[in-house]
Every structure is written in C-alpha cells, then in structure tokens.
Amino acid sequence: MNEYLADEKNSRLGRFTREIKLANVNLTFITSSVSIYYLTGILITPYERLVVLIVSENGRIIIFVPKLEEERIKENSKKISQRLEVVSWDDKEDAVLKLSNVVKNLGLRSISNIAIEKKDINLATFEKFTNVFANIRWKEADGILENLRLLKDEQEIKCVSSAVAYTDKAFEYFFKCLGSGKTELEMVDVVSTYFKKLGSKIEGPSFEIQVVSGKKSANPHGIPGSRKIEKGDFVILDMGVKVGGYCSDMTRTFIVGNYSEKQREIYETVLEAQREAINIVKPGIAMQKVDEAARAYIESKGYGEYFTHRTGHGIGLEIHERPFVGSQNKNLLKEGMIFTIEPGIYISGIGGVRIEDDILVTDKGVKVIGSYPKGFESCLKLVDEYMSE
C-alpha cells in the first residue's frame, strides 16, 4: 500500500489534512521541498523557483510547480494518487499571481485564513503573498508538519537504521586508514572514497564530513584543513549518509599514538555522560532531563564550562530537526522519536572529544541505532609504523 495516498486513513497526507481541518484552516500552502517529499514522496529541487503543495478544506490537493518540472511531477503524481493535481507556472508569469488564480478556481465559498509554511520563504516572497492574497489571516503550518514528523513510522526508522549501518562501516574503514602524518583533508577523502564505493546503496553524505585533529578539535564545528595529524592527537570524525532521503549523524573521537592520562579522563568523562543521558531515555521523560543527565555528569568531573552545546537534535529528512535535546525543552519523549545524544568537552590548547549516536525511543525505553564501539580502548590507534618521523 502506498504510504503517501491521500485517501488512505493513516497516510501522511491523510493525517495532515485531518490536522488542518481541526485547526479550522481553509487552505494550506506547503512550500519546502522537504515537507512536500514527506507528504507526497515527490522530490523537487526548486532552486529559486516557487513550489507549493496546496491542501484545501474541500479535499482538493494541488502541487504547483515550475513548467520545467511539470511532466516529471505528473508522472510521479499518477503513482501516488489520482487526487493529486499538477498545475504549473511559466518563467514568463508572476508565480504568486498565478497561484492566486489557482486558488480562485478551487471552488471554496470563502477564504478567511491560510496556513503557510514559512520555513523556506524569504520575507520578500511572503510580502508578495500578503499583497496578492488581501484580507487573509495567515497562520503557520510549520508546527503541524513538525509535530507529524516528530514520530517516525516503520519505513522511516528502517531508512535511518540503514544509514547508520553504512556509517558504522565507514568508521571501521576510517580507523584502518588513520595514521600520523596524514592531513585532515586526506582523511576526509578516505571517507568520501568509501562512500563512493557504496554506490547507489546511499544517496551520499548527509552533511559535510568533519575531520579535525589536535588543538583544532577544541572547536565543535572545526573545518578540516591541511594540518597533519600528529602523535598524541585527538581526532574527531563527524559524518553521516542518506538512505531513502533519511539521514544518519554520528561522531567518534580517536587518539593516534600515545595518550596522556588527561586525555583518557576527558574521553571517559564524555563517554559516561553519554551513557547517563541514554539510560534515562524512555517515553514520558522531558527532553531537558536528557540534557541535564549528560551535563550533570560532566559538571561533576569539573568540565562543565567546556560542554558548550545542547546534548542532541532530531534527525530524519533533515540533519537537524525536532526534537532538540536541550535545557529549555520541556516537551516529553514519545515512542518513534529519533535524535542524537552527543555530549562533548572542548578545551582550548588541548583539544576536544565528542561521542555521538542516533537514538530511537521505543515503547520499552531506548534503542541505540548502530554498533560501532566507543570504549576507550576502541578509540586508540597505536600503530608505530604509521607514525611520522
């Protein structure tokens, strides 16, 4: 059964149409390609052109696309539902004005309010909407969509799990190739080459691969460069891939060569903080409690000031999406949520450690998706023949 069919009771588009009816919305404009893909399974890369999925209270569902996308979208829409209509606009036309004419022909008695997804619309475009659609009360559709996307269905969980499995194997490959004397960018190429070997099994990396080493690893968002990895360095590898449109996002920290007791203490503090956070995950727990568990342990070891970011973020069609696991989020965990738990310690002049896994909330508690080891002994690369002279 096609999960996107609008006339199926439990489909994504079906659930969404019920939600907007409950919100007393006459009309909804979905404008981000990610949300359109989530609801319909149709992938569009609009670039600067306007794309809108129109969902009407009278049951009309229209995808409004640039003319150059029309034939491809029509072919895809036939596979999804006969109810999904395709209307196009030409580059010679004013897209928003053309959209208003489409709305006039929907057969609605009146339109007093429109819910719009603002996420991917700039201010200039939204101002144009408000000028063309006069005397309309605008509501946000973002919240309704985000609430639906919070809980992953079976197919989504399968895609994320597959992406994580390939990331696990990439970590193993990276570790085999890791050595002193190689540059950060050379190690990025190692991962990129491995991803290319996977071919059509993945859709590529879910974000830019991060390899930072030595003192640079004290920057959580450090940029890989020409720095050579040296004996005694922390090396952070943060990466993920996409499968079926869904992302993985994982981080491991390695040590090349001999290590200091200070490095071991920092590493094991981060690892235990992650365990503390994972262990309290279950339905009904406030997300801020997950953040507090990791933060409290790091603070107890005297490193609180060096944990400078939230504990995690949701993953799915986007690499960062709800839920956000931070100190201000009082929302409760629910079965089907997937998010990262990634505490870190970053000390200028020494380096940084981050350990990140993708977490699924289950009916019984928690499942860590992925299996690449993270004990202290697993992070060591003590192979003398790789050491630079």
mmCIF file of C-alpha atoms in Angstrom:
data_model
loop_
_atom_site.group_PDB
_atom_site.id
_atom_site.type_symbol
_atom_site.label_atom_id
_atom_site.label_comp_id
_atom_site.label_asym_id
_atom_site.label_seq_id
_atom_site.Cartn_x
_atom_site.Cartn_y
_atom_site.Cartn_z
ATOM 1 C CA MET A 1 0.000 0.000 0.000
ATOM 2 C CA ASN A 2 1.400 3.383 -0.961
ATOM 3 C CA GLU A 3 2.053 5.278 2.279
ATOM 4 C CA TYR A 4 1.512 8.642 0.606
ATOM 5 C CA LEU A 5 -2.035 8.023 -0.693
ATOM 6 C CA ALA A 6 -4.142 10.983 0.388
ATOM 7 C CA ASP A 7 -7.342 8.932 0.575
ATOM 8 C CA GLU A 8 -5.834 6.372 2.960
ATOM 9 C CA LYS A 9 -6.798 6.989 6.569
ATOM 10 C CA ASN A 10 -3.323 6.595 8.041
ATOM 11 C CA SER A 11 -1.237 8.085 5.242
ATOM 12 C CA ARG A 12 0.968 11.096 5.944
ATOM 13 C CA LEU A 13 -1.034 13.366 3.675
ATOM 14 C CA GLY A 14 -4.257 11.971 5.098
ATOM 15 C CA ARG A 15 -3.143 12.688 8.667
ATOM 16 C CA PHE A 16 -2.050 16.164 7.664
ATOM 17 C CA THR A 17 -5.399 17.019 6.047
ATOM 18 C CA ARG A 18 -7.196 15.951 9.219
ATOM 19 C CA GLU A 19 -4.922 18.142 11.324
ATOM 20 C CA ILE A 20 -5.567 21.272 9.261
ATOM 21 C CA LYS A 21 -9.329 20.673 9.449
ATOM 22 C CA LEU A 22 -9.034 20.577 13.235
ATOM 23 C CA ALA A 23 -7.163 23.890 13.030
ATOM 24 C CA ASN A 24 -10.094 25.442 11.081
ATOM 25 C CA VAL A 25 -7.889 26.336 8.140
ATOM 26 C CA ASN A 26 -9.439 26.958 4.709
ATOM 27 C CA LEU A 27 -6.268 26.411 2.795
ATOM 28 C CA THR A 28 -2.653 25.380 3.393
ATOM 29 C CA PHE A 29 0.460 26.250 1.388
ATOM 30 C CA ILE A 30 3.384 23.861 1.905
ATOM 31 C CA THR A 31 6.484 25.486 0.440
ATOM 32 C CA SER A 32 9.567 23.477 1.444
ATOM 33 C CA SER A 33 10.763 20.649 -0.769
ATOM 34 C CA VAL A 34 11.486 18.533 2.334
ATOM 35 C CA SER A 35 7.895 18.792 3.578
ATOM 36 C CA ILE A 36 6.493 18.109 0.119
ATOM 37 C CA TYR A 37 8.641 14.984 -0.091
ATOM 38 C CA TYR A 38 7.474 13.899 3.370
ATOM 39 C CA LEU A 39 3.802 14.266 2.440
ATOM 40 C CA THR A 40 3.845 13.026 -1.157
ATOM 41 C CA GLY A 41 7.087 11.179 -1.861
ATOM 42 C CA ILE A 42 7.805 13.588 -4.713
ATOM 43 C CA LEU A 43 11.323 15.010 -4.657
ATOM 44 C CA ILE A 44 11.707 18.525 -6.062
ATOM 45 C CA THR A 45 14.759 20.761 -6.150
ATOM 46 C CA PRO A 46 13.160 24.144 -6.878
ATOM 47 C CA TYR A 47 16.261 26.303 -6.559
ATOM 48 C CA GLU A 48 14.915 29.868 -6.535
ATOM 49 C CA ARG A 49 11.556 28.979 -8.121
ATOM 50 C CA LEU A 50 8.298 28.768 -6.190
ATOM 51 C CA VAL A 51 6.862 25.328 -5.434
ATOM 52 C CA VAL A 52 3.689 24.960 -3.360
ATOM 53 C CA LEU A 53 1.655 21.975 -2.242
ATOM 54 C CA ILE A 54 -1.894 23.290 -1.867
ATOM 55 C CA VAL A 55 -4.195 21.436 0.525
ATOM 56 C CA SER A 56 -7.780 22.709 0.541
ATOM 57 C CA GLU A 57 -10.512 22.144 3.107
ATOM 58 C CA ASN A 58 -12.783 20.847 0.328
ATOM 59 C CA GLY A 59 -10.402 17.980 -0.454
ATOM 60 C CA ARG A 60 -8.510 19.448 -3.410
ATOM 61 C CA ILE A 61 -4.784 18.710 -3.352
ATOM 62 C CA ILE A 62 -2.646 20.513 -5.930
ATOM 63 C CA ILE A 63 1.082 20.620 -6.448
ATOM 64 C CA PHE A 64 2.067 23.934 -8.019
ATOM 65 C CA VAL A 65 5.403 23.652 -9.821
ATOM 66 C CA PRO A 66 7.596 25.408 -12.403
ATOM 67 C CA LYS A 67 6.780 24.462 -16.005
ATOM 68 C CA LEU A 68 10.119 22.717 -16.469
ATOM 69 C CA GLU A 69 9.187 20.236 -13.710
ATOM 70 C CA GLU A 70 5.621 19.597 -14.901
ATOM 71 C CA GLU A 71 5.983 16.368 -16.883
ATOM 72 C CA ARG A 72 8.215 14.667 -14.334
ATOM 73 C CA ILE A 73 5.889 15.626 -11.481
ATOM 74 C CA LYS A 74 2.820 14.433 -13.383
ATOM 75 C CA GLU A 75 4.389 11.021 -13.891
ATOM 76 C CA ASN A 76 5.172 10.778 -10.192
ATOM 77 C CA SER A 77 1.776 12.069 -9.079
ATOM 78 C CA LYS A 78 -0.025 9.306 -11.001
ATOM 79 C CA LYS A 79 1.803 6.715 -8.901
ATOM 80 C CA ILE A 80 0.738 8.423 -5.689
ATOM 81 C CA SER A 81 -2.919 9.374 -6.014
ATOM 82 C CA GLN A 82 -5.439 10.330 -8.661
ATOM 83 C CA ARG A 83 -6.478 13.140 -6.332
ATOM 84 C CA LEU A 84 -3.126 14.880 -6.597
ATOM 85 C CA GLU A 85 -3.435 17.526 -9.321
ATOM 86 C CA VAL A 86 -0.472 19.214 -11.002
ATOM 87 C CA VAL A 87 -0.557 22.864 -12.076
ATOM 88 C CA SER A 88 2.484 24.635 -13.489
ATOM 89 C CA TRP A 89 3.658 28.186 -13.948
ATOM 90 C CA ASP A 90 5.982 29.558 -16.613
ATOM 91 C CA ASP A 91 9.030 31.737 -16.044
ATOM 92 C CA LYS A 92 7.287 34.480 -18.020
ATOM 93 C CA GLU A 93 4.487 34.544 -15.430
ATOM 94 C CA ASP A 94 4.268 36.000 -11.949
ATOM 95 C CA ALA A 95 4.221 32.816 -9.865
ATOM 96 C CA VAL A 96 2.337 34.238 -6.871
ATOM 97 C CA LEU A 97 -0.270 35.875 -9.102
ATOM 98 C CA LYS A 98 -0.724 32.589 -10.986
ATOM 99 C CA LEU A 99 -1.111 30.830 -7.640
ATOM 100 C CA SER A 100 -3.888 33.232 -6.649
ATOM 101 C CA ASN A 101 -5.784 32.332 -9.837
ATOM 102 C CA VAL A 102 -5.439 28.636 -8.993
ATOM 103 C CA VAL A 103 -6.886 29.347 -5.549
ATOM 104 C CA LYS A 104 -9.854 31.227 -7.072
ATOM 105 C CA ASN A 105 -10.732 28.091 -9.042
ATOM 106 C CA LEU A 106 -10.700 25.748 -6.064
ATOM 107 C CA GLY A 107 -14.427 26.085 -5.524
ATOM 108 C CA LEU A 108 -14.254 27.382 -1.978
ATOM 109 C CA ARG A 109 -17.101 29.581 -0.800
ATOM 110 C CA SER A 110 -14.772 31.911 1.023
ATOM 111 C CA ILE A 111 -11.213 32.063 2.270
ATOM 112 C CA SER A 112 -10.639 33.833 5.554
ATOM 113 C CA ASN A 113 -7.435 32.145 6.626
ATOM 114 C CA ILE A 114 -4.487 30.368 5.062
ATOM 115 C CA ALA A 115 -1.847 28.327 6.869
ATOM 116 C CA ILE A 116 1.548 28.704 5.246
ATOM 117 C CA GLU A 117 4.855 27.004 5.823
ATOM 118 C CA LYS A 118 7.242 29.904 6.302
ATOM 119 C CA LYS A 119 10.419 27.910 6.716
ATOM 120 C CA ASP A 120 11.722 28.220 3.147
ATOM 121 C CA ILE A 121 10.114 31.531 2.161
ATOM 122 C CA ASN A 122 12.057 34.763 2.368
ATOM 123 C CA LEU A 123 10.491 37.996 3.576
ATOM 124 C CA ALA A 124 10.138 39.464 0.074
ATOM 125 C CA THR A 125 8.157 36.433 -1.138
ATOM 126 C CA PHE A 126 5.912 36.426 1.937
ATOM 127 C CA GLU A 127 5.191 40.132 1.479
ATOM 128 C CA LYS A 128 4.141 39.337 -2.076
ATOM 129 C CA PHE A 129 1.778 36.660 -0.747
ATOM 130 C CA THR A 130 0.188 39.131 1.666
ATOM 131 C CA ASN A 131 -0.277 41.690 -1.120
ATOM 132 C CA VAL A 132 -1.824 39.268 -3.602
ATOM 133 C CA PHE A 133 -3.991 37.461 -1.046
ATOM 134 C CA ALA A 134 -5.572 40.507 0.556
ATOM 135 C CA ASN A 135 -7.675 40.439 3.746
ATOM 136 C CA ILE A 136 -6.387 36.995 4.711
ATOM 137 C CA ARG A 137 -5.475 35.881 8.199
ATOM 138 C CA TRP A 138 -2.196 33.989 7.964
ATOM 139 C CA LYS A 139 -1.396 31.056 10.213
ATOM 140 C CA GLU A 140 1.742 28.952 10.447
ATOM 141 C CA ALA A 141 1.688 25.416 9.055
ATOM 142 C CA ASP A 142 5.217 24.647 10.270
ATOM 143 C CA GLY A 143 4.111 23.433 13.690
ATOM 144 C CA ILE A 144 1.563 20.947 12.344
ATOM 145 C CA LEU A 145 4.126 19.441 9.977
ATOM 146 C CA GLU A 146 6.851 19.292 12.591
ATOM 147 C CA ASN A 147 4.556 17.502 15.023
ATOM 148 C CA LEU A 148 3.764 14.877 12.386
ATOM 149 C CA ARG A 149 7.437 14.434 11.513
ATOM 150 C CA LEU A 150 8.448 14.066 15.173
ATOM 151 C CA LEU A 151 7.289 10.458 15.305
ATOM 152 C CA LYS A 152 8.946 8.213 12.742
ATOM 153 C CA ASP A 153 6.969 5.403 11.123
ATOM 154 C CA GLU A 154 8.332 1.944 10.350
ATOM 155 C CA GLN A 155 9.676 2.910 6.933
ATOM 156 C CA GLU A 156 11.433 5.999 8.277
ATOM 157 C CA ILE A 157 13.059 4.003 11.078
ATOM 158 C CA LYS A 158 14.245 1.452 8.531
ATOM 159 C CA CYS A 159 15.849 4.160 6.379
ATOM 160 C CA VAL A 160 17.645 5.794 9.322
ATOM 161 C CA SER A 161 18.813 2.390 10.567
ATOM 162 C CA SER A 162 20.255 1.567 7.142
ATOM 163 C CA ALA A 163 22.030 4.922 7.001
ATOM 164 C CA VAL A 164 23.529 4.293 10.442
ATOM 165 C CA ALA A 165 24.691 0.796 9.424
ATOM 166 C CA TYR A 166 26.643 2.232 6.491
ATOM 167 C CA THR A 167 28.090 4.917 8.782
ATOM 168 C CA ASP A 168 29.266 2.206 11.181
ATOM 169 C CA LYS A 169 31.192 0.570 8.343
ATOM 170 C CA ALA A 170 32.674 3.933 7.335
ATOM 171 C CA PHE A 171 34.025 4.398 10.869
ATOM 172 C CA GLU A 172 35.709 0.992 10.644
ATOM 173 C CA TYR A 173 37.261 1.884 7.288
ATOM 174 C CA PHE A 174 38.428 5.275 8.606
ATOM 175 C CA PHE A 175 40.076 3.671 11.628
ATOM 176 C CA LYS A 176 42.037 1.258 9.437
ATOM 177 C CA CYS A 177 43.384 4.158 7.391
ATOM 178 C CA LEU A 178 44.032 6.571 10.256
ATOM 179 C CA GLY A 179 47.649 7.415 10.947
ATOM 180 C CA SER A 180 50.008 10.153 11.951
ATOM 181 C CA GLY A 181 51.382 12.240 9.100
ATOM 182 C CA LYS A 182 48.153 12.249 7.115
ATOM 183 C CA THR A 183 46.271 15.519 6.805
ATOM 184 C CA GLU A 184 42.707 16.128 7.912
ATOM 185 C CA LEU A 185 41.622 16.645 4.315
ATOM 186 C CA GLU A 186 43.306 13.389 3.275
ATOM 187 C CA MET A 187 41.238 11.598 5.905
ATOM 188 C CA VAL A 188 38.109 13.347 4.617
ATOM 189 C CA ASP A 189 38.990 11.899 1.207
ATOM 190 C CA VAL A 190 39.284 8.444 2.789
ATOM 191 C CA VAL A 191 35.667 8.663 3.953
ATOM 192 C CA SER A 192 34.473 10.206 0.685
ATOM 193 C CA THR A 193 36.125 7.388 -1.279
ATOM 194 C CA TYR A 194 34.420 4.804 0.899
ATOM 195 C CA PHE A 195 31.041 6.467 0.361
ATOM 196 C CA LYS A 196 31.614 6.385 -3.408
ATOM 197 C CA LYS A 197 32.331 2.656 -3.197
ATOM 198 C CA LEU A 198 28.875 2.172 -1.685
ATOM 199 C CA GLY A 199 27.399 3.445 -4.955
ATOM 200 C CA SER A 200 23.618 3.526 -5.148
ATOM 201 C CA LYS A 201 23.216 1.995 -1.680
ATOM 202 C CA ILE A 202 23.366 5.531 -0.302
ATOM 203 C CA GLU A 203 22.469 8.953 -1.662
ATOM 204 C CA GLY A 204 25.718 10.492 -0.494
ATOM 205 C CA PRO A 205 26.767 12.186 2.747
ATOM 206 C CA SER A 206 24.044 13.840 4.809
ATOM 207 C CA PHE A 207 26.363 16.789 5.576
ATOM 208 C CA GLU A 208 29.977 17.802 5.032
ATOM 209 C CA ILE A 209 32.371 15.301 6.590
ATOM 210 C CA GLN A 210 34.243 16.744 9.578
ATOM 211 C CA VAL A 211 37.747 15.565 10.445
ATOM 212 C CA VAL A 212 39.610 17.823 12.885
ATOM 213 C CA SER A 213 42.658 16.985 14.963
ATOM 214 C CA GLY A 214 44.912 18.172 17.748
ATOM 215 C CA LYS A 215 44.130 21.568 19.237
ATOM 216 C CA LYS A 216 41.680 22.219 16.372
ATOM 217 C CA SER A 217 39.376 19.558 17.815
ATOM 218 C CA ALA A 218 38.536 22.036 20.588
ATOM 219 C CA ASN A 219 36.271 23.734 18.025
ATOM 220 C CA PRO A 220 32.972 21.760 17.854
ATOM 221 C CA HIS A 221 32.431 22.957 14.267
ATOM 222 C CA GLY A 222 36.048 22.895 13.169
ATOM 223 C CA ILE A 223 36.775 22.860 9.440
ATOM 224 C CA PRO A 224 39.120 20.198 8.011
ATOM 225 C CA GLY A 225 42.323 21.585 6.563
ATOM 226 C CA SER A 226 45.904 20.791 5.628
ATOM 227 C CA ARG A 227 47.013 20.184 9.204
ATOM 228 C CA LYS A 228 48.897 16.901 9.568
ATOM 229 C CA ILE A 229 47.666 14.509 12.222
ATOM 230 C CA GLU A 230 50.336 14.102 14.877
ATOM 231 C CA LYS A 231 51.210 11.558 17.510
ATOM 232 C CA GLY A 232 49.073 12.094 20.604
ATOM 233 C CA ASP A 233 46.269 13.952 18.773
ATOM 234 C CA PHE A 234 42.592 13.726 19.431
ATOM 235 C CA VAL A 235 40.914 13.204 16.033
ATOM 236 C CA ILE A 236 37.176 13.882 15.734
ATOM 237 C CA LEU A 237 35.249 12.304 12.860
ATOM 238 C CA ASP A 238 31.653 13.512 12.448
ATOM 239 C CA MET A 239 29.747 12.100 9.457
ATOM 240 C CA GLY A 240 26.539 10.595 8.139
ATOM 241 C CA VAL A 241 24.856 9.374 4.969
ATOM 242 C CA LYS A 242 21.389 9.438 3.445
ATOM 243 C CA VAL A 243 19.261 6.408 2.616
ATOM 244 C CA GLY A 244 15.790 6.932 1.173
ATOM 245 C CA GLY A 245 16.151 10.622 1.945
ATOM 246 C CA TYR A 246 16.820 9.972 5.646
ATOM 247 C CA CYS A 247 19.997 10.972 7.476
ATOM 248 C CA SER A 248 22.396 9.441 9.926
ATOM 249 C CA ASP A 249 24.650 11.606 12.096
ATOM 250 C CA MET A 250 27.389 10.023 14.219
ATOM 251 C CA THR A 251 30.663 11.108 15.797
ATOM 252 C CA ARG A 252 33.624 9.239 17.200
ATOM 253 C CA THR A 253 36.845 10.596 18.678
ATOM 254 C CA PHE A 254 40.110 8.740 18.160
ATOM 255 C CA ILE A 255 43.590 9.121 19.664
ATOM 256 C CA VAL A 256 46.623 8.485 17.472
ATOM 257 C CA GLY A 257 49.749 7.288 19.252
ATOM 258 C CA ASN A 258 50.478 7.602 22.962
ATOM 259 C CA TYR A 259 47.884 9.314 25.112
ATOM 260 C CA SER A 260 48.042 11.281 28.337
ATOM 261 C CA GLU A 261 46.032 10.497 31.447
ATOM 262 C CA LYS A 262 44.308 13.858 30.949
ATOM 263 C CA GLN A 263 43.118 12.734 27.506
ATOM 264 C CA ARG A 264 41.844 9.469 28.939
ATOM 265 C CA GLU A 265 39.991 11.311 31.704
ATOM 266 C CA ILE A 266 38.325 13.687 29.221
ATOM 267 C CA TYR A 267 37.343 10.845 26.896
ATOM 268 C CA GLU A 268 35.892 8.662 29.636
ATOM 269 C CA THR A 269 34.000 11.623 31.105
ATOM 270 C CA VAL A 270 32.277 12.264 27.775
ATOM 271 C CA LEU A 271 31.549 8.569 27.292
ATOM 272 C CA GLU A 272 29.990 8.184 30.741
ATOM 273 C CA ALA A 273 27.979 11.383 30.260
ATOM 274 C CA GLN A 274 26.538 9.920 27.081
ATOM 275 C CA ARG A 275 25.668 6.687 28.901
ATOM 276 C CA GLU A 276 23.940 8.655 31.669
ATOM 277 C CA ALA A 277 21.827 10.501 29.094
ATOM 278 C CA ILE A 278 20.962 7.361 27.115
ATOM 279 C CA ASN A 279 19.989 5.439 30.232
ATOM 280 C CA ILE A 280 17.161 7.810 31.203
ATOM 281 C CA VAL A 281 15.553 7.880 27.746
ATOM 282 C CA LYS A 282 12.010 6.485 27.711
ATOM 283 C CA PRO A 283 8.537 7.741 26.773
ATOM 284 C CA GLY A 284 7.255 10.428 29.131
ATOM 285 C CA ILE A 285 10.639 11.848 30.151
ATOM 286 C CA ALA A 286 11.160 15.560 29.469
ATOM 287 C CA MET A 287 13.821 16.205 26.853
ATOM 288 C CA GLN A 288 15.556 18.672 29.158
ATOM 289 C CA LYS A 289 16.164 15.786 31.585
ATOM 290 C CA VAL A 290 18.272 14.014 28.945
ATOM 291 C CA ASP A 291 20.362 17.152 28.564
ATOM 292 C CA GLU A 292 20.604 17.525 32.341
ATOM 293 C CA ALA A 293 21.839 13.940 32.786
ATOM 294 C CA ALA A 294 24.787 14.439 30.430
ATOM 295 C CA ARG A 295 25.548 17.932 31.697
ATOM 296 C CA ALA A 296 25.388 16.987 35.379
ATOM 297 C CA TYR A 297 27.948 14.216 34.958
ATOM 298 C CA ILE A 298 30.362 16.422 33.040
ATOM 299 C CA GLU A 299 29.970 19.138 35.685
ATOM 300 C CA SER A 300 30.629 16.626 38.459
ATOM 301 C CA LYS A 301 34.021 15.936 36.892
ATOM 302 C CA GLY A 302 34.893 19.617 36.719
ATOM 303 C CA TYR A 303 34.420 20.081 32.977
ATOM 304 C CA GLY A 304 31.040 21.840 32.921
ATOM 305 C CA GLU A 305 32.295 25.043 31.296
ATOM 306 C CA TYR A 306 33.746 23.030 28.406
ATOM 307 C CA PHE A 307 30.435 21.455 27.342
ATOM 308 C CA THR A 308 29.234 24.305 25.161
ATOM 309 C CA HIS A 309 26.294 22.959 23.139
ATOM 310 C CA ARG A 310 22.997 21.121 23.620
ATOM 311 C CA THR A 311 23.053 17.373 24.085
ATOM 312 C CA GLY A 312 21.309 16.462 20.844
ATOM 313 C CA HIS A 313 18.939 17.137 17.976
ATOM 314 C CA GLY A 314 16.395 15.247 15.916
ATOM 315 C CA ILE A 315 17.342 13.634 12.621
ATOM 316 C CA GLY A 316 15.239 12.453 9.707
ATOM 317 C CA LEU A 317 14.770 14.051 6.321
ATOM 318 C CA GLU A 318 16.906 16.891 7.670
ATOM 319 C CA ILE A 319 20.134 16.562 9.583
ATOM 320 C CA HIS A 320 18.827 18.949 12.253
ATOM 321 C CA GLU A 321 15.120 18.832 13.020
ATOM 322 C CA ARG A 322 12.882 18.485 16.045
ATOM 323 C CA PRO A 323 13.176 17.353 18.783
ATOM 324 C CA PHE A 324 16.035 19.449 20.129
ATOM 325 C CA VAL A 325 17.530 17.956 23.278
ATOM 326 C CA GLY A 326 18.465 20.981 25.353
ATOM 327 C CA SER A 327 17.977 22.531 28.759
ATOM 328 C CA GLN A 328 14.945 24.597 27.709
ATOM 329 C CA ASN A 329 12.915 21.832 26.042
ATOM 330 C CA LYS A 330 10.228 20.627 28.458
ATOM 331 C CA ASN A 331 8.397 18.522 25.843
ATOM 332 C CA LEU A 332 8.104 14.828 26.590
ATOM 333 C CA LEU A 333 9.791 11.993 24.760
ATOM 334 C CA LYS A 334 7.453 9.790 22.717
ATOM 335 C CA GLU A 335 7.809 6.429 21.063
ATOM 336 C CA GLY A 336 9.088 6.846 17.499
ATOM 337 C CA MET A 337 11.311 9.871 18.087
ATOM 338 C CA ILE A 338 14.846 9.679 16.704
ATOM 339 C CA PHE A 339 17.531 12.075 17.870
ATOM 340 C CA THR A 340 21.230 12.283 18.637
ATOM 341 C CA ILE A 341 22.910 12.203 22.023
ATOM 342 C CA GLU A 342 26.297 13.868 21.623
ATOM 343 C CA PRO A 343 27.906 15.384 24.707
ATOM 344 C CA GLY A 344 31.340 16.900 24.282
ATOM 345 C CA ILE A 345 34.225 18.537 26.094
ATOM 346 C CA TYR A 346 36.326 21.110 24.218
ATOM 347 C CA ILE A 347 39.394 22.637 25.872
ATOM 348 C CA SER A 348 41.465 25.257 24.084
ATOM 349 C CA GLY A 349 45.107 24.211 23.841
ATOM 350 C CA ILE A 350 44.303 20.539 24.456
ATOM 351 C CA GLY A 351 41.570 19.518 22.040
ATOM 352 C CA GLY A 352 38.086 18.098 22.144
ATOM 353 C CA VAL A 353 36.105 14.901 22.486
ATOM 354 C CA ARG A 354 32.591 14.270 21.175
ATOM 355 C CA ILE A 355 30.785 10.936 21.059
ATOM 356 C CA GLU A 356 27.502 10.881 19.136
ATOM 357 C CA ASP A 357 24.937 8.186 18.480
ATOM 358 C CA ASP A 358 21.487 8.128 16.922
ATOM 359 C CA ILE A 359 18.782 7.164 19.417
ATOM 360 C CA LEU A 360 15.297 5.694 18.904
ATOM 361 C CA VAL A 361 12.650 5.986 21.618
ATOM 362 C CA THR A 362 10.805 2.657 21.860
ATOM 363 C CA ASP A 363 7.747 1.571 23.809
ATOM 364 C CA LYS A 364 10.071 -0.068 26.331
ATOM 365 C CA GLY A 365 12.636 2.722 26.525
ATOM 366 C CA VAL A 366 15.534 3.294 24.165
ATOM 367 C CA LYS A 367 17.467 1.722 21.334
ATOM 368 C CA VAL A 368 20.899 2.931 20.242
ATOM 369 C CA ILE A 369 20.919 2.633 16.466
ATOM 370 C CA GLY A 370 24.354 1.498 15.392
ATOM 371 C CA SER A 371 27.090 -0.626 16.846
ATOM 372 C CA TYR A 372 30.500 0.962 16.225
ATOM 373 C CA PRO A 373 32.438 0.606 19.515
ATOM 374 C CA LYS A 374 33.213 3.613 21.686
ATOM 375 C CA GLY A 375 35.049 2.287 24.760
ATOM 376 C CA PHE A 376 38.366 3.992 25.440
ATOM 377 C CA GLU A 377 40.449 1.120 24.069
ATOM 378 C CA SER A 378 38.410 1.248 20.861
ATOM 379 C CA CYS A 379 39.396 4.866 20.218
ATOM 380 C CA LEU A 380 43.150 4.215 20.272
ATOM 381 C CA LYS A 381 45.303 3.917 17.170
ATOM 382 C CA LEU A 382 48.680 2.717 18.446
ATOM 383 C CA VAL A 383 50.418 1.600 15.253
ATOM 384 C CA ASP A 384 54.014 2.784 15.198
ATOM 385 C CA GLU A 385 54.584 2.204 11.505
ATOM 386 C CA TYR A 386 52.102 4.971 10.738
ATOM 387 C CA MET A 387 53.883 7.492 12.913
ATOM 388 C CA SER A 388 55.691 10.357 11.203
ATOM 389 C CA GLU A 389 59.330 10.748 11.982
#
